[in-house]
mmCIF file of C-alpha atoms and ligand atoms in Angstrom:
data_model
loop_
_atom_site.group_PDB
_atom_site.id
_atom_site.type_symbol
_atom_site.label_atom_id
_atom_site.label_comp_id
_atom_site.label_asym_id
_atom_site.label_seq_id
_atom_site.Cartn_x
_atom_site.Cartn_y
_atom_site.Cartn_z
ATOM 1 C CA MET A 131 -9.718 2.202 -19.137
ATOM 2 C CA LEU A 132 -8.059 -1.186 -18.922
ATOM 3 C CA LEU A 133 -4.324 -0.796 -19.561
ATOM 4 C CA HIS A 134 -1.434 -3.247 -19.505
ATOM 5 C CA ILE A 135 1.778 -1.621 -18.231
ATOM 6 C CA PRO A 136 4.737 -3.819 -19.197
ATOM 7 C CA ASN A 137 8.136 -4.136 -17.497
ATOM 8 C CA VAL A 138 7.423 -2.210 -14.311
ATOM 9 C CA LEU A 139 10.103 -4.245 -12.504
ATOM 10 C CA ASP A 140 13.397 -5.380 -13.996
ATOM 11 C CA PRO A 141 14.518 -9.020 -13.449
ATOM 12 C CA GLU A 142 16.795 -8.110 -10.501
ATOM 13 C CA GLN A 143 14.047 -6.200 -8.661
ATOM 14 C CA LEU A 144 11.621 -9.014 -9.330
ATOM 15 C CA ALA A 145 14.010 -11.703 -8.048
ATOM 16 C CA SER A 146 14.736 -9.701 -4.908
ATOM 17 C CA ILE A 147 11.032 -9.140 -4.145
ATOM 18 C CA ARG A 148 10.250 -12.796 -4.771
ATOM 19 C CA THR A 149 13.006 -13.955 -2.421
ATOM 20 C CA SER A 150 11.610 -11.710 0.329
ATOM 21 C CA LEU A 151 8.032 -12.866 -0.258
ATOM 22 C CA ASP A 152 8.954 -16.559 -0.456
ATOM 23 C CA ASN A 153 10.360 -16.263 3.101
ATOM 24 C CA ALA A 154 7.576 -14.035 4.464
ATOM 25 C CA THR A 155 4.845 -14.834 6.995
ATOM 26 C CA TRP A 156 1.382 -14.486 5.443
ATOM 27 C CA THR A 157 -1.971 -13.866 7.065
ATOM 28 C CA ASP A 158 -5.647 -14.279 6.105
ATOM 29 C CA GLY A 159 -6.535 -11.777 3.356
ATOM 30 C CA ARG A 160 -9.883 -11.052 4.998
ATOM 31 C CA GLU A 161 -7.998 -8.788 7.453
ATOM 32 C CA THR A 162 -8.348 -5.853 5.055
ATOM 33 C CA VAL A 163 -11.778 -6.263 3.498
ATOM 34 C CA GLY A 164 -15.351 -5.216 4.313
ATOM 35 C CA SER A 165 -18.177 -7.682 4.893
ATOM 36 C CA GLN A 166 -19.192 -7.781 1.217
ATOM 37 C CA GLY A 167 -15.708 -8.905 0.155
ATOM 38 C CA ALA A 168 -15.046 -11.153 3.161
ATOM 39 C CA SER A 169 -17.638 -13.710 2.109
ATOM 40 C CA VAL A 170 -15.937 -14.301 -1.256
ATOM 41 C CA LYS A 171 -12.243 -13.676 -0.475
ATOM 42 C CA ARG A 172 -9.954 -16.693 0.023
ATOM 43 C CA ASN A 173 -6.299 -15.723 -0.105
ATOM 44 C CA LEU A 174 -3.281 -14.733 1.943
ATOM 45 C CA GLN A 175 -1.721 -11.304 2.405
ATOM 46 C CA LEU A 176 1.305 -9.767 4.037
ATOM 47 C CA PRO A 177 0.010 -8.286 7.325
ATOM 48 C CA ASP A 178 -0.667 -4.553 7.026
ATOM 49 C CA ALA A 179 1.708 -3.864 9.940
ATOM 50 C CA SER A 180 4.555 -5.857 8.368
ATOM 51 C CA PRO A 181 7.728 -3.771 7.798
ATOM 52 C CA LEU A 182 8.388 -5.919 4.715
ATOM 53 C CA ARG A 183 5.082 -4.803 3.202
ATOM 54 C CA VAL A 184 6.064 -1.155 3.692
ATOM 55 C CA GLU A 185 9.550 -1.708 2.271
ATOM 56 C CA LEU A 186 8.418 -3.648 -0.809
ATOM 57 C CA GLY A 187 5.552 -1.193 -1.321
ATOM 58 C CA HIS A 188 8.095 1.606 -1.684
ATOM 59 C CA VAL A 189 10.034 -0.408 -4.266
ATOM 60 C CA VAL A 190 6.863 -1.009 -6.288
ATOM 61 C CA LEU A 191 5.694 2.616 -6.201
ATOM 62 C CA ALA A 192 9.177 3.929 -7.054
ATOM 63 C CA ALA A 193 9.317 1.626 -10.092
ATOM 64 C CA LEU A 194 5.855 2.701 -11.229
ATOM 65 C CA SER A 195 6.623 6.395 -10.784
ATOM 66 C CA ARG A 196 9.500 6.005 -13.261
ATOM 67 C CA HIS A 197 7.175 4.421 -15.839
ATOM 68 C CA PRO A 198 5.862 7.081 -18.257
ATOM 69 C CA LEU A 199 2.828 5.009 -19.239
ATOM 70 C CA TYR A 200 1.723 4.635 -15.610
ATOM 71 C CA HIS A 201 1.851 8.324 -14.834
ATOM 72 C CA ALA A 202 0.106 9.368 -18.064
ATOM 73 C CA ALA A 203 -2.660 6.815 -17.540
ATOM 74 C CA THR A 204 -3.361 7.375 -13.835
ATOM 75 C CA LEU A 205 -2.503 11.062 -13.147
ATOM 76 C CA PRO A 206 -2.152 10.137 -9.464
ATOM 77 C CA LEU A 207 -3.253 12.447 -6.674
ATOM 78 C CA ARG A 208 -3.218 9.955 -3.786
ATOM 79 C CA THR A 209 -1.981 6.368 -3.720
ATOM 80 C CA LEU A 210 -2.649 3.721 -1.116
ATOM 81 C CA PRO A 211 0.580 1.872 -0.158
ATOM 82 C CA PRO A 212 0.671 -1.475 -1.994
ATOM 83 C CA ARG A 213 -0.318 -4.734 -0.360
ATOM 84 C CA PHE A 214 0.874 -8.182 -1.390
ATOM 85 C CA ASN A 215 -1.254 -11.264 -1.810
ATOM 86 C CA ARG A 216 -0.846 -14.949 -2.458
ATOM 87 C CA TYR A 217 -3.410 -17.378 -3.860
ATOM 88 C CA GLU A 218 -2.760 -21.105 -3.664
ATOM 89 C CA GLY A 219 -4.550 -24.393 -2.924
ATOM 90 C CA GLY A 220 -7.815 -23.331 -4.555
ATOM 91 C CA GLY A 221 -7.610 -19.758 -3.226
ATOM 92 C CA GLN A 222 -9.813 -17.309 -5.088
ATOM 93 C CA TYR A 223 -11.667 -14.012 -4.793
ATOM 94 C CA GLY A 224 -15.251 -14.000 -6.061
ATOM 95 C CA PHE A 225 -16.913 -11.124 -7.901
ATOM 96 C CA HIS A 226 -16.802 -7.892 -5.894
ATOM 97 C CA VAL A 227 -16.419 -4.129 -6.235
ATOM 98 C CA ASP A 228 -13.547 -2.491 -4.367
ATOM 99 C CA GLY A 229 -14.482 -0.121 -1.551
ATOM 100 C CA ALA A 230 -15.066 3.420 -2.852
ATOM 101 C CA VAL A 231 -13.276 5.206 -0.006
ATOM 102 C CA MET A 232 -10.245 3.925 1.883
ATOM 103 C CA ALA A 233 -8.332 5.165 4.912
ATOM 104 C CA LEU A 234 -4.821 6.500 4.289
ATOM 105 C CA PRO A 235 -2.129 5.303 6.714
ATOM 106 C CA GLY A 236 -1.197 8.847 7.751
ATOM 107 C CA GLY A 237 -4.834 9.766 8.467
ATOM 108 C CA GLY A 238 -7.541 10.992 6.145
ATOM 109 C CA HIS A 239 -9.163 9.120 3.295
ATOM 110 C CA MET A 240 -8.950 8.724 -0.436
ATOM 111 C CA ARG A 241 -11.437 7.835 -3.161
ATOM 112 C CA THR A 242 -10.476 4.771 -5.198
ATOM 113 C CA ASP A 243 -10.639 5.612 -8.915
ATOM 114 C CA ILE A 244 -8.127 3.119 -10.295
ATOM 115 C CA SER A 245 -7.224 -0.395 -9.169
ATOM 116 C CA CYS A 246 -3.771 -1.760 -9.961
ATOM 117 C CA THR A 247 -2.424 -5.305 -9.865
ATOM 118 C CA LEU A 248 1.290 -5.979 -10.376
ATOM 119 C CA PHE A 249 1.965 -9.629 -11.174
ATOM 120 C CA LEU A 250 4.929 -11.135 -9.300
ATOM 121 C CA ALA A 251 4.691 -14.774 -10.457
ATOM 122 C CA GLU A 252 5.143 -15.968 -14.035
ATOM 123 C CA PRO A 253 1.979 -17.377 -15.676
ATOM 124 C CA GLU A 254 3.682 -20.808 -15.980
ATOM 125 C CA GLU A 255 4.146 -21.004 -12.206
ATOM 126 C CA TYR A 256 0.430 -21.502 -11.511
ATOM 127 C CA ASP A 257 -2.863 -22.654 -13.013
ATOM 128 C CA GLY A 258 -5.946 -20.476 -12.671
ATOM 129 C CA GLY A 259 -5.565 -17.134 -10.921
ATOM 130 C CA GLU A 260 -6.856 -15.094 -13.855
ATOM 131 C CA LEU A 261 -8.076 -11.620 -12.976
ATOM 132 C CA ILE A 262 -11.504 -11.302 -14.595
ATOM 133 C CA ILE A 263 -12.703 -7.732 -15.074
ATOM 134 C CA SER A 264 -16.285 -7.168 -16.126
ATOM 135 C CA ASP A 265 -17.247 -3.935 -17.898
ATOM 136 C CA THR A 266 -19.697 -2.747 -20.535
ATOM 137 C CA TYR A 267 -17.670 -4.564 -23.224
ATOM 138 C CA GLY A 268 -17.961 -7.908 -21.436
ATOM 139 C CA GLU A 269 -15.427 -9.858 -19.389
ATOM 140 C CA HIS A 270 -11.672 -9.443 -19.762
ATOM 141 C CA GLU A 271 -9.284 -12.161 -18.608
ATOM 142 C CA VAL A 272 -5.912 -10.898 -17.399
ATOM 143 C CA LYS A 273 -2.845 -13.001 -16.561
ATOM 144 C CA LEU A 274 0.393 -11.123 -17.146
ATOM 145 C CA PRO A 275 4.116 -11.892 -17.033
ATOM 146 C CA ALA A 276 5.831 -11.260 -13.690
ATOM 147 C CA GLY A 277 6.837 -7.594 -13.446
ATOM 148 C CA ASP A 278 3.895 -6.356 -15.543
ATOM 149 C CA ALA A 279 0.898 -4.441 -14.177
ATOM 150 C CA ILE A 280 -2.729 -3.924 -15.132
ATOM 151 C CA ILE A 281 -4.774 -0.864 -14.212
ATOM 152 C CA TYR A 282 -8.581 -0.823 -14.392
ATOM 153 C CA PRO A 283 -11.451 1.300 -13.081
ATOM 154 C CA SER A 284 -12.176 0.572 -9.419
ATOM 155 C CA SER A 285 -15.868 0.819 -10.273
ATOM 156 C CA SER A 286 -15.762 -2.434 -12.244
ATOM 157 C CA LEU A 287 -16.857 -5.829 -10.964
ATOM 158 C CA HIS A 288 -13.885 -8.191 -10.865
ATOM 159 C CA ARG A 289 -12.737 -11.507 -9.462
ATOM 160 C CA VAL A 290 -9.730 -13.829 -9.291
ATOM 161 C CA THR A 291 -10.341 -17.418 -10.420
ATOM 162 C CA PRO A 292 -9.265 -20.350 -8.186
ATOM 163 C CA VAL A 293 -5.552 -21.210 -8.236
ATOM 164 C CA THR A 294 -5.382 -24.962 -8.690
ATOM 165 C CA ARG A 295 -1.585 -25.397 -8.996
ATOM 166 C CA GLY A 296 1.337 -23.354 -7.694
ATOM 167 C CA ALA A 297 0.960 -19.882 -6.215
ATOM 168 C CA ARG A 298 -0.173 -16.596 -7.712
ATOM 169 C CA ILE A 299 1.704 -13.745 -6.052
ATOM 170 C CA ALA A 300 0.902 -10.110 -6.746
ATOM 171 C CA ALA A 301 0.994 -6.574 -5.408
ATOM 172 C CA PHE A 302 -2.199 -4.527 -5.494
ATOM 173 C CA PHE A 303 -3.205 -0.998 -4.598
ATOM 174 C CA TRP A 304 -5.496 1.908 -5.461
ATOM 175 C CA VAL A 305 -5.074 5.385 -6.868
ATOM 176 C CA GLN A 306 -7.178 8.497 -6.522
ATOM 177 C CA SER A 307 -6.631 10.314 -9.794
ATOM 178 C CA LEU A 308 -6.485 14.051 -10.355
ATOM 179 C CA VAL A 309 -9.181 13.312 -12.941
ATOM 180 C CA ARG A 310 -12.072 11.390 -11.431
ATOM 181 C CA ASP A 311 -13.880 10.453 -14.648
ATOM 182 C CA ASP A 312 -12.501 7.419 -16.473
ATOM 183 C CA ALA A 313 -13.556 8.670 -19.931
ATOM 184 C CA GLN A 314 -11.884 12.055 -19.392
ATOM 185 C CA ARG A 315 -8.726 10.316 -18.155
ATOM 186 C CA ARG A 316 -8.684 8.188 -21.254
ATOM 187 C CA LEU A 317 -8.991 11.237 -23.554
ATOM 188 C CA LEU A 318 -6.051 12.885 -21.768
ATOM 189 C CA PHE A 319 -4.017 9.685 -22.034
ATOM 190 C CA GLU A 320 -4.650 9.405 -25.772
ATOM 191 C CA LEU A 321 -3.957 13.097 -26.362
ATOM 192 C CA ASP A 322 -0.697 12.806 -24.424
ATOM 193 C CA ALA A 323 0.350 9.780 -26.501
ATOM 194 C CA SER A 324 -0.430 11.670 -29.728
ATOM 195 C CA ILE A 325 1.601 14.699 -28.638
ATOM 196 C CA GLN A 326 4.577 12.489 -27.791
ATOM 197 C CA ALA A 327 4.338 10.723 -31.151
ATOM 198 C CA LEU A 328 4.225 14.082 -32.957
ATOM 199 C CA ASN A 329 7.291 15.211 -30.998
ATOM 200 C CA ARG A 330 9.181 12.042 -31.904
ATOM 201 C CA THR A 331 8.382 12.349 -35.601
ATOM 202 C CA GLY A 332 9.398 16.012 -35.885
ATOM 203 C CA ALA A 333 5.960 17.521 -36.465
ATOM 204 C CA ASP A 334 5.466 21.279 -36.782
ATOM 205 C CA ALA A 335 6.637 22.723 -33.449
ATOM 206 C CA GLN A 336 4.015 25.475 -33.300
ATOM 207 C CA ALA A 337 1.163 23.005 -33.827
ATOM 208 C CA VAL A 338 2.576 20.643 -31.190
ATOM 209 C CA LEU A 339 2.868 23.531 -28.746
ATOM 210 C CA GLN A 340 -0.769 24.415 -29.334
ATOM 211 C CA LEU A 341 -1.864 20.814 -28.768
ATOM 212 C CA THR A 342 0.234 20.682 -25.592
ATOM 213 C CA GLY A 343 -1.631 23.768 -24.440
ATOM 214 C CA VAL A 344 -4.934 22.023 -25.123
ATOM 215 C CA TYR A 345 -3.771 19.060 -23.009
ATOM 216 C CA HIS A 346 -2.871 21.236 -20.050
ATOM 217 C CA ASN A 347 -5.999 23.327 -20.298
ATOM 218 C CA LEU A 348 -8.192 20.229 -20.366
ATOM 219 C CA LEU A 349 -6.324 18.926 -17.328
ATOM 220 C CA ARG A 350 -6.923 22.295 -15.652
ATOM 221 C CA GLN A 351 -10.660 21.995 -16.412
ATOM 222 C CA TRP A 352 -10.979 18.430 -15.200
ATOM 223 C CA SER A 353 -8.480 18.019 -12.350
ATOM 224 C CA GLU A 354 -9.592 18.242 -8.734
ATOM 225 C CA ALA A 355 -6.327 19.153 -7.019
HETATM 226 NI NI1 LIG B 676 -10.774 -6.101 -5.793
#
């Protein structure tokens, strides 16, 4: 499921993050990629060991955790701390698939089910830099306002087109979901949205309760925790 999550950051949070990143020291983005990605990746990242990366990562995850759409769509079990990247001067990332299993900072590993990109530069600030996601419906071109996020299945082929003017700045990270299967996750997301709409419009309480039970029992069937 490809989903646009609007207004993850408010203007003050965004301005504060941008000020920090505009004064940060960046490193070659190939530091954190396997050999398949390294041959097509041309961008900059905050170093993994950078305290600023850790600090801003917390801000991003805290904002997302308050966003009802994010939680309903991802059903997170494990989340890799966000990284921050910068594409400029023709920087790009050719077609690749994200690694299926990634090391967690505290030890252990997680499976990557969902990829997330949070845009931190306004579309007018740069040319190019579209995130192209290829799935069974074709190619989707994503370039969102600063503060908005996109989530998409980590199994999809994707790329970032060359940035020919300005700088594209973003946060990115991965989620292992309680529900591994993308189609099952989508059904739960749609069911949850329907239940909330029924609640808002004063539908029959007994029927809504029954549907809520169906939601939780499906989640019980499908979740891995
Ligand atoms: Ni990727």
